[in-house]
Amino acid sequence: MADDPMLKFVACGQQYPAKREAELRAEDFREIADRYAVPDAEAQAGRCSQCGVPYCSVHCPLHNHIPDWLRLTAEGRLREAYELSNSTSTMPEICGRICPQDRLCEGNCVIEFSGHGAVTIGSVEKFITDKAWDEGWVEPVRIGPARGQSVGVIGAGPAGLSAAEYLREMGYDVHIYDRHDRAGGLLTYGIPGFKLEKHIVMRRVARLEEAGIVFHTSFEIGRDASLDELRAKHDTILIATGVYKARGIKAPGVGASGVVEALDYLTASNRKSFGDTVPAFEDGSLNALGKNVVVIGGGDTAMDCVRTAIRQGAASVKCLYRRDRANMPGSQREVANAEEEGVEFVWLSGPEAFDSEGEGGGTVTGVRASKMRLGAPDASGRRAPEVDPGGAFQLPADLVIKALGFEAEDLPRMFGAEGLGVTRWGTLRTDGKSMMTSVEGVFAAGDIVRGASLVVWAIRDGRDVAAHMHAWMRAKAKVAA
């Protein structure tokens, strides 16, 4: 046991990769921390207790073999660690960067419960996969024998990309259709570079292109082809569009110039990072430079917005959230990063109206808000916020960003497919066992089924739906024979 590299959590403390100083990292969109040096990664992986019931794996949507690849890392068997990590995930280095590990694997680590600090699972996952890319261990997609059947995937986000990779491995011809000019969905345009640098996503896309997956970008279903037309071209269809419709605010003055949607704001910023010309950024509409910025919301998208505004050179950045810190849906790590970078959080506060000056709705000048308090639990069990009488106040604002979450678009209407069944939330209704929609041969996965959720769940759904589509097409081929 003396030579066992594991069980070091008592002698070796928890240590994440060092973050750059807040003042420096707020000047660019690079990731805020580098990855481990090899000895540090091995030491941190060696803190794993190899517990009998690995709650980290249980609480990972992909059920990654976390204790096993931690042991391999601690033993210096980095290529084997990568291969095991890669066996259950199509994007381990992306999950290592953007998964909320504090709510999933690390938050359920046994040594975290014992007070020794969780194993830094996400940082090790990022390390071993980045190492694999550096060393050339990431192999091309292994394409199975050609089956003579094709799949059309609508949406090039994590669910669509994940399913496409598995289906290509099974030997199917795969075509991906996406409305944007680059693949990746929210990985590309919704998540800022300081959390996920864009070359990380683009190299995954390039690997799929090299495998013969055909990408049809700037392609809108309903404009460039109807769903039925795509069905006629392919043996089966997967809808993995995600949810992009922003939740609104009903308040006086919400239509004023300078009150913008979070995704519009983040997309403009990410396009600038690619070097694109973005008129709405150039004219200042979606640029926080020199402005007093107020972001409304408490989720991870709100955190992305406030931290982006800091990097764009905002005069001040405030986050207005109707619950308290303990009850916010966003990652506590992201809140801490934002505070370090100069963001001010205004807890237990909600917008009442937006002040503006000028003609035709005017330009926003401020946010009128009310203090809130937490009342009785709602249907979900969370204490519902209610207005605290006498707590009105006003915040100056030149740019207000609404980050209240996303809902499903009206896909049956957009796709010209009235037969597509939807739930009362507008998400696609699917069979719980097969993941097929109400239209024969059309499957759905990711946020368009489960609602706005995590990237890791989209990857899991992509893996699952690929297996169901494979079974359906095999049965279809047998009938045809």
CSV table of C-alpha atoms in Angstrom, one decimal:
chain,number,residue,atom,x,y,z
A,1,MET,CA,0.0,0.0,0.0
A,2,ALA,CA,3.0,2.3,0.5
A,3,ASP,CA,3.4,2.6,-3.3
A,4,ASP,CA,-0.3,3.1,-4.0
A,5,PRO,CA,-0.7,6.4,-5.7
A,6,MET,CA,-4.3,6.8,-4.5
A,7,LEU,CA,-5.9,7.8,-1.1
A,8,LYS,CA,-3.7,10.9,-0.8
A,9,PHE,CA,-6.5,13.2,0.1
A,10,VAL,CA,-5.3,13.6,3.7
A,11,ALA,CA,-1.8,14.5,2.9
A,12,CYS,CA,-2.4,16.3,-0.4
A,13,GLY,CA,-4.9,19.3,-0.3
A,14,GLN,CA,-7.3,20.2,-3.0
A,15,GLN,CA,-5.7,22.5,-5.6
A,16,TYR,CA,-7.3,23.7,-8.8
A,17,PRO,CA,-5.2,25.1,-11.7
A,18,ALA,CA,-4.1,28.6,-10.8
A,19,LYS,CA,-6.3,31.4,-12.1
A,20,ARG,CA,-4.8,34.5,-13.7
A,21,GLU,CA,-5.1,37.6,-11.6
A,22,ALA,CA,-8.6,39.1,-12.0
A,23,GLU,CA,-7.3,42.4,-13.4
A,24,LEU,CA,-5.4,40.7,-16.1
A,25,ARG,CA,-8.0,38.1,-17.1
A,26,ALA,CA,-10.6,40.8,-17.4
A,27,GLU,CA,-8.6,42.3,-20.3
A,28,ASP,CA,-9.2,39.4,-22.7
A,29,PHE,CA,-11.4,36.4,-23.6
A,30,ARG,CA,-8.8,33.7,-22.9
A,31,GLU,CA,-9.7,31.0,-20.4
A,32,ILE,CA,-9.0,32.2,-16.9
A,33,ALA,CA,-6.8,29.2,-15.8
A,34,ASP,CA,-4.2,27.1,-17.6
A,35,ARG,CA,-4.3,23.3,-17.2
A,36,TYR,CA,-2.3,21.3,-14.8
A,37,ALA,CA,1.4,20.4,-15.2
A,38,VAL,CA,1.7,16.6,-15.3
A,39,PRO,CA,2.9,16.1,-11.7
A,40,ASP,CA,0.1,18.3,-10.4
A,41,ALA,CA,-2.6,16.4,-12.4
A,42,GLU,CA,-1.2,13.1,-11.1
A,43,ALA,CA,-1.2,14.4,-7.5
A,44,GLN,CA,-4.7,15.7,-7.6
A,45,ALA,CA,-6.1,12.6,-9.3
A,46,GLY,CA,-4.3,10.6,-6.5
A,47,ARG,CA,-6.6,12.3,-3.9
A,48,CYS,CA,-9.5,10.0,-5.1
A,49,SER,CA,-10.5,7.6,-2.3
A,50,GLN,CA,-11.6,4.9,-4.8
A,51,CYS,CA,-14.8,4.6,-2.7
A,52,GLY,CA,-17.0,1.6,-3.1
A,53,VAL,CA,-20.0,3.5,-4.3
A,54,PRO,CA,-18.7,6.2,-6.7
A,55,TYR,CA,-21.3,8.9,-6.3
A,56,CYS,CA,-19.3,11.1,-8.7
A,57,SER,CA,-20.1,8.6,-11.5
A,58,VAL,CA,-23.7,8.2,-10.4
A,59,HIS,CA,-24.3,11.9,-10.5
A,60,CYS,CA,-22.6,12.4,-13.9
A,61,PRO,CA,-25.3,12.3,-16.6
A,62,LEU,CA,-22.8,10.4,-18.8
A,63,HIS,CA,-21.9,8.0,-15.9
A,64,ASN,CA,-18.3,8.5,-16.8
A,65,HIS,CA,-15.8,6.0,-15.2
A,66,ILE,CA,-14.4,8.8,-13.1
A,67,PRO,CA,-12.5,6.8,-10.3
A,68,ASP,CA,-11.0,4.6,-12.9
A,69,TRP,CA,-9.5,7.3,-15.1
A,70,LEU,CA,-8.4,9.2,-12.0
A,71,ARG,CA,-6.4,6.1,-10.9
A,72,LEU,CA,-4.9,5.8,-14.4
A,73,THR,CA,-3.9,9.5,-14.3
A,74,ALA,CA,-2.4,9.1,-10.8
A,75,GLU,CA,-0.4,6.2,-12.1
A,76,GLY,CA,0.9,8.2,-15.1
A,77,ARG,CA,-1.0,6.2,-17.6
A,78,LEU,CA,-2.4,9.3,-19.3
A,79,ARG,CA,-3.2,7.8,-22.7
A,80,GLU,CA,-5.3,5.0,-21.0
A,81,ALA,CA,-6.9,7.6,-18.8
A,82,TYR,CA,-7.9,9.6,-21.9
A,83,GLU,CA,-9.2,6.6,-23.8
A,84,LEU,CA,-11.4,5.5,-20.8
A,85,SER,CA,-12.7,9.1,-20.5
A,86,ASN,CA,-13.4,9.3,-24.2
A,87,SER,CA,-15.3,6.0,-24.2
A,88,THR,CA,-18.3,7.5,-22.5
A,89,SER,CA,-18.2,11.1,-23.8
A,90,THR,CA,-17.7,12.6,-27.3
A,91,MET,CA,-16.5,15.9,-25.7
A,92,PRO,CA,-14.6,15.3,-22.5
A,93,GLU,CA,-12.4,18.4,-22.7
A,94,ILE,CA,-15.5,20.5,-23.2
A,95,CYS,CA,-17.4,19.0,-20.3
A,96,GLY,CA,-14.2,19.4,-18.2
A,97,ARG,CA,-14.4,23.1,-18.9
A,98,ILE,CA,-18.1,24.0,-18.7
A,99,CYS,CA,-19.9,21.3,-16.7
A,100,PRO,CA,-21.1,22.6,-13.3
A,101,GLN,CA,-19.0,20.1,-11.4
A,102,ASP,CA,-19.9,21.7,-8.1
A,103,ARG,CA,-23.5,20.5,-8.7
A,104,LEU,CA,-22.6,17.2,-10.3
A,105,CYS,CA,-19.5,15.0,-9.8
A,106,GLU,CA,-17.4,17.1,-7.5
A,107,GLY,CA,-20.4,18.1,-5.4
A,108,ASN,CA,-21.1,14.5,-4.7
A,109,CYS,CA,-17.5,13.4,-4.1
A,110,VAL,CA,-17.1,11.3,-0.9
A,111,ILE,CA,-14.1,13.2,0.3
A,112,GLU,CA,-16.0,16.4,-0.1
A,113,PHE,CA,-18.5,15.0,2.4
A,114,SER,CA,-15.6,14.2,4.8
A,115,GLY,CA,-14.4,17.8,4.7
A,116,HIS,CA,-11.2,17.3,2.7
A,117,GLY,CA,-12.3,19.1,-0.5
A,118,ALA,CA,-13.6,17.3,-3.6
A,119,VAL,CA,-11.2,15.8,-6.1
A,120,THR,CA,-10.8,18.3,-8.9
A,121,ILE,CA,-12.5,16.0,-11.4
A,122,GLY,CA,-13.3,18.6,-14.1
A,123,SER,CA,-9.8,20.0,-14.2
A,124,VAL,CA,-8.3,16.5,-14.5
A,125,GLU,CA,-10.7,15.6,-17.3
A,126,LYS,CA,-9.7,18.8,-19.2
A,127,PHE,CA,-6.0,18.0,-18.6
A,128,ILE,CA,-6.0,14.4,-19.9
A,129,THR,CA,-8.0,15.3,-23.1
A,130,ASP,CA,-6.0,18.4,-23.9
A,131,LYS,CA,-2.9,16.2,-23.4
A,132,ALA,CA,-4.4,13.7,-25.8
A,133,TRP,CA,-4.8,16.4,-28.5
A,134,ASP,CA,-1.3,17.6,-27.9
A,135,GLU,CA,0.2,14.1,-28.2
A,136,GLY,CA,-1.9,12.9,-31.1
A,137,TRP,CA,-3.8,10.3,-29.2
A,138,VAL,CA,-7.2,11.6,-30.4
A,139,GLU,CA,-7.9,9.3,-33.3
A,140,PRO,CA,-10.2,9.9,-36.3
A,141,VAL,CA,-13.8,8.7,-36.0
A,142,ARG,CA,-13.8,4.9,-36.6
A,143,ILE,CA,-16.4,4.6,-39.4
A,144,GLY,CA,-18.3,1.4,-39.5
A,145,PRO,CA,-19.1,-0.6,-42.7
A,146,ALA,CA,-21.4,1.5,-45.0
A,147,ARG,CA,-25.1,0.7,-44.4
A,148,GLY,CA,-26.6,2.5,-47.4
A,149,GLN,CA,-28.8,4.5,-45.1
A,150,SER,CA,-28.6,8.2,-44.3
A,151,VAL,CA,-29.5,10.4,-41.3
A,152,GLY,CA,-30.4,14.1,-41.3
A,153,VAL,CA,-29.6,15.9,-38.1
A,154,ILE,CA,-31.2,19.3,-37.5
A,155,GLY,CA,-29.0,21.3,-35.2
A,156,ALA,CA,-25.2,21.3,-34.8
A,157,GLY,CA,-25.2,21.8,-31.0
A,158,PRO,CA,-23.9,19.2,-28.5
A,159,ALA,CA,-26.8,16.8,-28.9
A,160,GLY,CA,-26.7,16.8,-32.7
A,161,LEU,CA,-22.9,16.6,-32.9
A,162,SER,CA,-22.8,13.8,-30.3
A,163,ALA,CA,-25.5,11.7,-32.1
A,164,ALA,CA,-23.9,12.4,-35.5
A,165,GLU,CA,-20.5,10.9,-34.3
A,166,TYR,CA,-22.1,7.7,-32.9
A,167,LEU,CA,-24.2,7.3,-36.0
A,168,ARG,CA,-21.2,7.8,-38.3
A,169,GLU,CA,-19.3,5.1,-36.3
A,170,MET,CA,-22.2,2.8,-37.0
A,171,GLY,CA,-21.7,3.3,-40.7
A,172,TYR,CA,-24.5,5.7,-41.6
A,173,ASP,CA,-24.2,8.7,-43.9
A,174,VAL,CA,-24.8,11.7,-41.8
A,175,HIS,CA,-25.8,15.2,-42.8
A,176,ILE,CA,-26.1,18.0,-40.3
A,177,TYR,CA,-28.3,21.1,-41.0
A,178,ASP,CA,-27.8,24.3,-38.9
A,179,ARG,CA,-29.1,27.8,-39.1
A,180,HIS,CA,-25.8,29.4,-38.1
A,181,ASP,CA,-22.8,29.8,-40.3
A,182,ARG,CA,-20.6,27.7,-38.0
A,183,ALA,CA,-21.4,24.5,-36.2
A,184,GLY,CA,-21.4,24.1,-32.5
A,185,GLY,CA,-24.6,25.8,-31.5
A,186,LEU,CA,-24.4,27.4,-28.0
A,187,LEU,CA,-20.9,26.0,-27.6
A,188,THR,CA,-19.8,28.3,-30.4
A,189,TYR,CA,-22.0,31.4,-30.1
A,190,GLY,CA,-23.5,31.2,-26.6
A,191,ILE,CA,-20.6,30.4,-24.3
A,192,PRO,CA,-17.8,33.1,-24.0
A,193,GLY,CA,-14.2,32.2,-24.7
A,194,PHE,CA,-13.1,32.7,-21.1
A,195,LYS,CA,-15.0,29.6,-20.3
A,196,LEU,CA,-14.5,27.7,-23.6
A,197,GLU,CA,-12.1,29.0,-26.2
A,198,LYS,CA,-13.5,28.5,-29.7
A,199,HIS,CA,-10.7,26.5,-31.2
A,200,ILE,CA,-11.6,23.7,-28.7
A,201,VAL,CA,-15.0,23.5,-30.4
A,202,MET,CA,-13.8,23.9,-33.9
A,203,ARG,CA,-11.3,21.1,-33.7
A,204,ARG,CA,-14.2,18.7,-32.7
A,205,VAL,CA,-16.2,19.9,-35.7
A,206,ALA,CA,-13.2,19.5,-38.0
A,207,ARG,CA,-12.8,15.9,-36.7
A,208,LEU,CA,-16.4,15.1,-37.7
A,209,GLU,CA,-16.0,16.7,-41.1
A,210,GLU,CA,-12.9,14.6,-41.7
A,211,ALA,CA,-15.1,11.5,-40.9
A,212,GLY,CA,-17.3,12.4,-43.8
A,213,ILE,CA,-20.1,14.0,-41.9
A,214,VAL,CA,-21.6,16.7,-44.2
A,215,PHE,CA,-22.4,20.1,-42.6
A,216,HIS,CA,-25.0,22.3,-44.2
A,217,THR,CA,-24.6,25.6,-42.4
A,218,SER,CA,-26.8,28.8,-42.8
A,219,PHE,CA,-29.6,26.3,-43.5
A,220,GLU,CA,-33.0,27.0,-42.0
A,221,ILE,CA,-35.7,24.3,-41.9
A,222,GLY,CA,-38.8,26.0,-43.2
A,223,ARG,CA,-36.9,28.4,-45.4
A,224,ASP,CA,-34.5,26.2,-47.3
A,225,ALA,CA,-36.4,23.0,-46.9
A,226,SER,CA,-39.4,21.7,-45.1
A,227,LEU,CA,-39.2,18.8,-42.6
A,228,ASP,CA,-41.1,16.6,-45.1
A,229,GLU,CA,-38.5,17.5,-47.8
A,230,LEU,CA,-35.7,16.4,-45.5
A,231,ARG,CA,-37.6,13.2,-44.6
A,232,ALA,CA,-37.7,12.4,-48.3
A,233,LYS,CA,-33.9,12.8,-48.5
A,234,HIS,CA,-33.0,10.7,-45.5
A,235,ASP,CA,-34.0,7.4,-43.9
A,236,THR,CA,-34.5,9.1,-40.5
A,237,ILE,CA,-34.3,12.6,-39.0
A,238,LEU,CA,-33.1,13.8,-35.6
A,239,ILE,CA,-34.3,17.2,-34.3
A,240,ALA,CA,-31.7,18.6,-31.9
A,241,THR,CA,-32.2,22.4,-32.3
A,242,GLY,CA,-32.0,23.4,-28.7
A,243,VAL,CA,-34.2,26.1,-27.3
A,244,TYR,CA,-33.5,29.7,-28.4
A,245,LYS,CA,-36.6,31.7,-27.7
A,246,ALA,CA,-35.8,34.2,-24.9
A,247,ARG,CA,-38.1,34.5,-21.9
A,248,GLY,CA,-39.6,38.0,-21.8
A,249,ILE,CA,-40.2,40.6,-19.1
A,250,LYS,CA,-43.5,42.3,-18.8
A,251,ALA,CA,-42.6,45.8,-17.6
A,252,PRO,CA,-43.1,49.3,-18.7
A,253,GLY,CA,-40.3,50.5,-21.0
A,254,VAL,CA,-39.0,47.1,-21.9
A,255,GLY,CA,-39.1,48.0,-25.6
A,256,ALA,CA,-36.6,50.8,-25.2
A,257,SER,CA,-33.4,50.9,-27.2
A,258,GLY,CA,-30.6,49.4,-25.1
A,259,VAL,CA,-32.7,46.7,-23.5
A,260,VAL,CA,-31.4,43.6,-25.3
A,261,GLU,CA,-31.5,39.8,-25.2
A,262,ALA,CA,-28.7,37.8,-23.6
A,263,LEU,CA,-28.1,35.5,-26.6
A,264,ASP,CA,-28.0,38.4,-29.1
A,265,TYR,CA,-25.4,40.1,-26.9
A,266,LEU,CA,-23.3,36.9,-26.4
A,267,THR,CA,-23.5,36.0,-30.1
A,268,ALA,CA,-22.2,39.4,-31.1
A,269,SER,CA,-19.3,39.1,-28.7
A,270,ASN,CA,-18.4,35.6,-29.8
A,271,ARG,CA,-18.6,36.7,-33.5
A,272,LYS,CA,-16.1,39.5,-32.7
A,273,SER,CA,-13.8,36.9,-31.2
A,274,PHE,CA,-13.9,35.0,-34.6
A,275,GLY,CA,-13.0,38.2,-36.3
A,276,ASP,CA,-16.4,38.7,-37.9
A,277,THR,CA,-17.8,42.1,-38.8
A,278,VAL,CA,-20.8,42.7,-36.5
A,279,PRO,CA,-22.7,45.9,-37.2
A,280,ALA,CA,-24.6,45.9,-34.0
A,281,PHE,CA,-21.4,45.7,-32.1
A,282,GLU,CA,-19.6,48.3,-34.1
A,283,ASP,CA,-22.5,50.8,-33.6
A,284,GLY,CA,-22.5,50.2,-29.9
A,285,SER,CA,-25.9,48.5,-29.6
A,286,LEU,CA,-24.4,45.2,-28.4
A,287,ASN,CA,-21.1,46.6,-27.0
A,288,ALA,CA,-20.8,47.4,-23.3
A,289,LEU,CA,-17.7,49.7,-23.7
A,290,GLY,CA,-18.1,52.7,-21.3
A,291,LYS,CA,-21.6,51.8,-20.3
A,292,ASN,CA,-23.4,51.2,-17.0
A,293,VAL,CA,-24.7,47.6,-17.5
A,294,VAL,CA,-27.5,45.9,-15.7
A,295,VAL,CA,-28.0,42.2,-16.3
A,296,ILE,CA,-31.3,40.7,-15.1
A,297,GLY,CA,-31.1,37.0,-14.2
A,298,GLY,CA,-29.2,34.6,-12.0
A,299,GLY,CA,-28.3,31.6,-14.2
A,300,ASP,CA,-25.2,30.7,-16.0
A,301,THR,CA,-26.2,32.8,-19.0
A,302,ALA,CA,-26.4,35.9,-16.8
A,303,MET,CA,-22.9,35.1,-15.4
A,304,ASP,CA,-21.6,34.9,-19.0
A,305,CYS,CA,-23.1,38.3,-19.7
A,306,VAL,CA,-21.8,40.1,-16.7
A,307,ARG,CA,-18.3,38.7,-17.2
A,308,THR,CA,-18.4,39.6,-21.0
A,309,ALA,CA,-19.4,43.2,-20.1
A,310,ILE,CA,-16.4,43.5,-17.8
A,311,ARG,CA,-14.1,42.4,-20.6
A,312,GLN,CA,-15.7,44.9,-23.1
A,313,GLY,CA,-14.8,47.7,-20.8
A,314,ALA,CA,-18.1,48.6,-19.1
A,315,ALA,CA,-18.1,51.5,-16.7
A,316,SER,CA,-20.0,49.4,-14.2
A,317,VAL,CA,-21.7,46.0,-14.2
A,318,LYS,CA,-24.5,45.0,-11.9
A,319,CYS,CA,-26.5,41.7,-11.8
A,320,LEU,CA,-30.1,42.0,-10.6
A,321,TYR,CA,-31.5,38.8,-9.2
A,322,ARG,CA,-34.8,38.2,-7.5
A,323,ARG,CA,-33.6,35.5,-5.1
A,324,ASP,CA,-30.6,35.4,-2.8
A,325,ARG,CA,-27.2,33.9,-3.5
A,326,ALA,CA,-28.0,30.5,-1.9
A,327,ASN,CA,-31.0,30.1,-4.2
A,328,MET,CA,-29.6,31.2,-7.5
A,329,PRO,CA,-29.5,28.6,-10.3
A,330,GLY,CA,-26.1,29.6,-11.7
A,331,SER,CA,-22.7,28.1,-10.6
A,332,GLN,CA,-21.3,29.5,-7.4
A,333,ARG,CA,-17.9,29.3,-8.9
A,334,GLU,CA,-19.0,31.6,-11.7
A,335,VAL,CA,-20.4,34.1,-9.2
A,336,ALA,CA,-17.1,34.1,-7.4
A,337,ASN,CA,-15.2,34.6,-10.7
A,338,ALA,CA,-17.5,37.5,-11.5
A,339,GLU,CA,-17.1,39.2,-8.2
A,340,GLU,CA,-13.3,38.9,-8.4
A,341,GLU,CA,-13.6,40.6,-11.8
A,342,GLY,CA,-15.6,43.6,-10.5
A,343,VAL,CA,-19.3,42.6,-10.9
A,344,GLU,CA,-21.7,43.8,-8.2
A,345,PHE,CA,-24.6,41.5,-7.4
A,346,VAL,CA,-27.9,43.1,-6.3
A,347,TRP,CA,-29.6,40.1,-4.5
A,348,LEU,CA,-33.3,39.9,-3.8
A,349,SER,CA,-34.2,42.5,-6.4
A,350,GLY,CA,-36.5,42.5,-9.4
A,351,PRO,CA,-37.2,44.9,-12.2
A,352,GLU,CA,-40.4,47.0,-12.2
A,353,ALA,CA,-39.9,49.3,-15.1
A,354,PHE,CA,-37.2,50.7,-17.5
A,355,ASP,CA,-36.7,54.4,-17.7
A,356,SER,CA,-35.7,56.0,-21.1
A,357,GLU,CA,-35.2,59.2,-22.9
A,358,GLY,CA,-35.9,60.2,-26.5
A,359,GLU,CA,-38.5,59.6,-29.1
A,360,GLY,CA,-40.1,56.4,-30.3
A,361,GLY,CA,-39.6,54.4,-27.1
A,362,GLY,CA,-36.4,56.2,-26.3
A,363,THR,CA,-33.0,54.9,-25.1
A,364,VAL,CA,-32.8,53.2,-21.7
A,365,THR,CA,-31.4,55.3,-18.9
A,366,GLY,CA,-32.2,53.3,-15.9
A,367,VAL,CA,-33.9,50.3,-14.2
A,368,ARG,CA,-36.6,50.9,-11.5
A,369,ALA,CA,-36.5,47.9,-9.2
A,370,SER,CA,-38.1,46.6,-6.0
A,371,LYS,CA,-36.5,44.7,-3.2
A,372,MET,CA,-37.8,41.2,-2.9
A,373,ARG,CA,-38.1,38.7,-0.1
A,374,LEU,CA,-38.5,34.9,-0.1
A,375,GLY,CA,-42.0,33.7,0.7
A,376,ALA,CA,-43.6,30.3,0.9
A,377,PRO,CA,-42.3,27.5,-1.3
A,378,ASP,CA,-43.7,27.2,-4.9
A,379,ALA,CA,-44.7,24.0,-6.7
A,380,SER,CA,-41.0,23.2,-7.3
A,381,GLY,CA,-40.2,23.5,-3.5
A,382,ARG,CA,-38.2,26.7,-3.9
A,383,ARG,CA,-39.3,29.7,-1.9
A,384,ALA,CA,-41.1,32.0,-4.2
A,385,PRO,CA,-39.9,35.6,-4.3
A,386,GLU,CA,-42.4,38.3,-3.5
A,387,VAL,CA,-42.2,42.1,-3.5
A,388,ASP,CA,-40.9,43.7,-0.2
A,389,PRO,CA,-43.1,46.8,0.2
A,390,GLY,CA,-41.2,50.0,0.5
A,391,GLY,CA,-38.1,48.7,-1.1
A,392,ALA,CA,-38.1,50.5,-4.4
A,393,PHE,CA,-34.8,51.8,-5.9
A,394,GLN,CA,-33.3,52.9,-9.2
A,395,LEU,CA,-30.2,51.9,-11.0
A,396,PRO,CA,-28.6,53.9,-13.8
A,397,ALA,CA,-28.2,51.9,-17.0
A,398,ASP,CA,-27.1,52.5,-20.6
A,399,LEU,CA,-27.4,48.8,-21.4
A,400,VAL,CA,-29.8,46.2,-19.9
A,401,ILE,CA,-29.3,42.6,-20.8
A,402,LYS,CA,-32.2,40.2,-20.2
A,403,ALA,CA,-30.9,36.8,-19.2
A,404,LEU,CA,-34.0,35.0,-17.9
A,405,GLY,CA,-33.6,31.7,-19.7
A,406,PHE,CA,-34.9,30.2,-22.9
A,407,GLU,CA,-38.0,28.5,-24.2
A,408,ALA,CA,-38.8,26.4,-27.3
A,409,GLU,CA,-39.6,28.0,-30.6
A,410,ASP,CA,-42.8,27.0,-32.4
A,411,LEU,CA,-41.1,24.2,-34.4
A,412,PRO,CA,-44.3,22.7,-36.0
A,413,ARG,CA,-45.0,26.1,-37.5
A,414,MET,CA,-41.4,26.9,-38.4
A,415,PHE,CA,-40.8,23.5,-40.0
A,416,GLY,CA,-44.2,23.3,-41.8
A,417,ALA,CA,-44.9,20.1,-39.8
A,418,GLU,CA,-48.1,20.5,-37.9
A,419,GLY,CA,-48.0,16.8,-37.0
A,420,LEU,CA,-45.1,17.3,-34.6
A,421,GLY,CA,-46.5,17.0,-31.1
A,422,VAL,CA,-45.5,19.4,-28.4
A,423,THR,CA,-45.8,19.6,-24.7
A,424,ARG,CA,-47.5,22.5,-22.9
A,425,TRP,CA,-44.1,24.1,-22.7
A,426,GLY,CA,-43.6,24.0,-26.4
A,427,THR,CA,-40.9,21.3,-26.3
A,428,LEU,CA,-41.2,18.3,-28.6
A,429,ARG,CA,-43.1,15.4,-27.3
A,430,THR,CA,-41.3,12.1,-27.6
A,431,ASP,CA,-41.9,8.5,-26.7
A,432,GLY,CA,-40.1,7.8,-23.5
A,433,LYS,CA,-38.6,4.5,-24.7
A,434,SER,CA,-37.7,5.2,-28.3
A,435,MET,CA,-37.1,9.0,-28.2
A,436,MET,CA,-39.2,9.2,-31.4
A,437,THR,CA,-41.6,12.2,-32.0
A,438,SER,CA,-45.2,11.9,-33.1
A,439,VAL,CA,-43.9,11.8,-36.7
A,440,GLU,CA,-42.7,8.3,-37.8
A,441,GLY,CA,-39.0,8.1,-38.2
A,442,VAL,CA,-38.3,11.6,-36.7
A,443,PHE,CA,-36.5,11.5,-33.4
A,444,ALA,CA,-35.6,14.4,-31.0
A,445,ALA,CA,-33.0,14.9,-28.3
A,446,GLY,CA,-31.4,17.6,-26.1
A,447,ASP,CA,-33.0,20.8,-24.9
A,448,ILE,CA,-35.8,20.8,-27.5
A,449,VAL,CA,-37.1,17.8,-25.5
A,450,ARG,CA,-36.0,18.4,-21.9
A,451,GLY,CA,-36.1,22.2,-22.0
A,452,ALA,CA,-33.1,24.5,-21.3
A,453,SER,CA,-30.5,22.2,-19.5
A,454,LEU,CA,-26.9,21.4,-19.4
A,455,VAL,CA,-24.5,20.6,-22.2
A,456,VAL,CA,-23.6,17.3,-20.6
A,457,TRP,CA,-27.3,16.2,-20.7
A,458,ALA,CA,-27.4,17.1,-24.4
A,459,ILE,CA,-24.4,14.9,-25.0
A,460,ARG,CA,-26.0,12.1,-23.0
A,461,ASP,CA,-29.2,12.5,-25.0
A,462,GLY,CA,-27.2,12.4,-28.3
A,463,ARG,CA,-25.6,9.2,-27.3
A,464,ASP,CA,-29.0,7.6,-26.3
A,465,VAL,CA,-30.9,8.7,-29.3
A,466,ALA,CA,-28.2,7.4,-31.7
A,467,ALA,CA,-28.8,3.9,-30.3
A,468,HIS,CA,-32.6,4.2,-30.7
A,469,MET,CA,-32.2,5.5,-34.3
A,470,HIS,CA,-29.8,2.7,-35.1
A,471,ALA,CA,-32.3,0.1,-33.8
A,472,TRP,CA,-35.1,1.7,-35.8
A,473,MET,CA,-33.2,1.8,-39.0
A,474,ARG,CA,-32.0,-1.8,-38.6
A,475,ALA,CA,-35.6,-2.9,-38.3
A,476,LYS,CA,-36.5,-0.8,-41.3
A,477,ALA,CA,-33.8,-2.4,-43.4
A,478,LYS,CA,-34.9,-5.9,-42.4
A,479,VAL,CA,-38.5,-5.1,-43.5
A,480,ALA,CA,-37.3,-3.7,-46.8
A,481,ALA,CA,-35.2,-6.8,-47.4
